[in-house]
Short mmCIF file of C-alpha atoms in Angstrom, two decimals:
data_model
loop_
_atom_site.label_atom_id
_atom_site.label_comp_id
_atom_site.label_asym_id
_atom_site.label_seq_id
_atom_site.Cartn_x
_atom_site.Cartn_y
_atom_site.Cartn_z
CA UNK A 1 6.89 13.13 35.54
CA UNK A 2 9.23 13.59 32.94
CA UNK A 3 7.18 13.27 30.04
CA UNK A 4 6.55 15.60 27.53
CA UNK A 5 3.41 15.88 25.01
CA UNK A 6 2.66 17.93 22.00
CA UNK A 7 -0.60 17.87 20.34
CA UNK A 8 -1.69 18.51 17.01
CA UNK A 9 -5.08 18.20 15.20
CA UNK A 10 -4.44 17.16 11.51
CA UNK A 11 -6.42 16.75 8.45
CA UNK A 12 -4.76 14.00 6.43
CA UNK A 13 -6.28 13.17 3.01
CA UNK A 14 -5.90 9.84 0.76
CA UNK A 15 -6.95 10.18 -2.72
CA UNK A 16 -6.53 8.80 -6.11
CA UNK A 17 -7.05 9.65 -9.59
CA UNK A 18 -10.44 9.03 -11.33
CA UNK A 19 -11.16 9.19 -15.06
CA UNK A 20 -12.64 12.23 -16.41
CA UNK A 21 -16.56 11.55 -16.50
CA UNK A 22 -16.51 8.44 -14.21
CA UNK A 23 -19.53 6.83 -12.78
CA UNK A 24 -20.50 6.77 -9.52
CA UNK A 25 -19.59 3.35 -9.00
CA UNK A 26 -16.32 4.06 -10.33
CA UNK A 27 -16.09 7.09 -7.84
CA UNK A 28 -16.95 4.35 -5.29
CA UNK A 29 -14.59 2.15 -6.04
CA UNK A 30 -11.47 4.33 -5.29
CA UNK A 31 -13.24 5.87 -2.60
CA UNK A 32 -13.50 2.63 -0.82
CA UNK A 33 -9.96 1.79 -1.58
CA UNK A 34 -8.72 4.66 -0.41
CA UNK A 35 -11.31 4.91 3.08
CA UNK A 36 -9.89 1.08 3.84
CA UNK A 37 -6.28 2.76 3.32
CA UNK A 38 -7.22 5.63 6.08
CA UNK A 39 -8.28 2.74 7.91
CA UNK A 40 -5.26 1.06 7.91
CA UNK A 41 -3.23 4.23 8.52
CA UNK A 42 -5.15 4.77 11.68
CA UNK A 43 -5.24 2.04 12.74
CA UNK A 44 -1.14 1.80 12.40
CA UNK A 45 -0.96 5.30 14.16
CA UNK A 46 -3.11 3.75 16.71
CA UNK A 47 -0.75 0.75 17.24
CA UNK A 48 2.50 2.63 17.23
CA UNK A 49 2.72 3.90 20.90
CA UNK A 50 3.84 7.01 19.64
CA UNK A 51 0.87 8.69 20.70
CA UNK A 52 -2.36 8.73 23.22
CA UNK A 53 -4.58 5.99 22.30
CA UNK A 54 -7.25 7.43 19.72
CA UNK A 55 -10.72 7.23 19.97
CA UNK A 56 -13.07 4.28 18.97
CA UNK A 57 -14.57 6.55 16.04
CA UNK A 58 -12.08 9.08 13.49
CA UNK A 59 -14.25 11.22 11.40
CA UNK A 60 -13.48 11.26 7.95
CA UNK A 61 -15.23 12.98 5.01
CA UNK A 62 -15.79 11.44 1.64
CA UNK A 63 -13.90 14.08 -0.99
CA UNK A 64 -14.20 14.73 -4.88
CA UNK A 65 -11.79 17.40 -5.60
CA UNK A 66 -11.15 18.74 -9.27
CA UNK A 67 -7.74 19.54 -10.03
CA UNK A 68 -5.37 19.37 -13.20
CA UNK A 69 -6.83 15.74 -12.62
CA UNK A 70 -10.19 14.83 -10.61
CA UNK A 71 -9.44 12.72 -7.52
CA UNK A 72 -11.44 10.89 -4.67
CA UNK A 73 -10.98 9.71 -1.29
CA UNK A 74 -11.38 10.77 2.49
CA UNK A 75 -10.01 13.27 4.33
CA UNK A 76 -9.33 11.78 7.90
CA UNK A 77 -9.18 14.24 10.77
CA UNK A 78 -6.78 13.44 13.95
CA UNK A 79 -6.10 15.16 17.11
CA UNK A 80 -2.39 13.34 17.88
CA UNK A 81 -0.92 13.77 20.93
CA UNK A 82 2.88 12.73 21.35
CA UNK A 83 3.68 10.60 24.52
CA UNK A 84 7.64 10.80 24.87
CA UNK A 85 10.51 11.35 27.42
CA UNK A 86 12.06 14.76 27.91
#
């Protein structure tokens, strides 16, 4: 049919920098901000054409990581298939 697909399943993460010893509702704050950024970046994927349509619900998983500096956010995972001509 002359189309050619590649799939991939991807864990994409969006996270930003919290103070040192931040409150819970601090953590929340950024985490919302960045889980309505994965929304938006899904929902952009989504709308591209590039690939199969997704699915009505992404998981996602609501991170706290401690690095040099201590982050939150979501980790987003995607199974993307391409949809392209050979």
């Amino acid at each position: 049919n002359g189309r050619k697909r590649n799939s991939e399943s991807l864990l994409i993460g969006f996270f930003d920098k919290v103070q040192r010893g931040a409150s819970g509702e601090d953590n929340e704050k950024v985490y919302n901000r960045m889980r309505e950024l994965a929304e938006n970046f899904v929902e952009a994927v989504d709308a591209s054409g590039m690939f199969e349509p997704l699915p009505e619900e992404v998981e996602y998983q609501p991170w706290v990581e401690k690095f040099t500096d201590i982050v939150t956010g979501v980790v987003v995972t995607l199974n993307l298939t391409t949809v392209g001509r050979c």
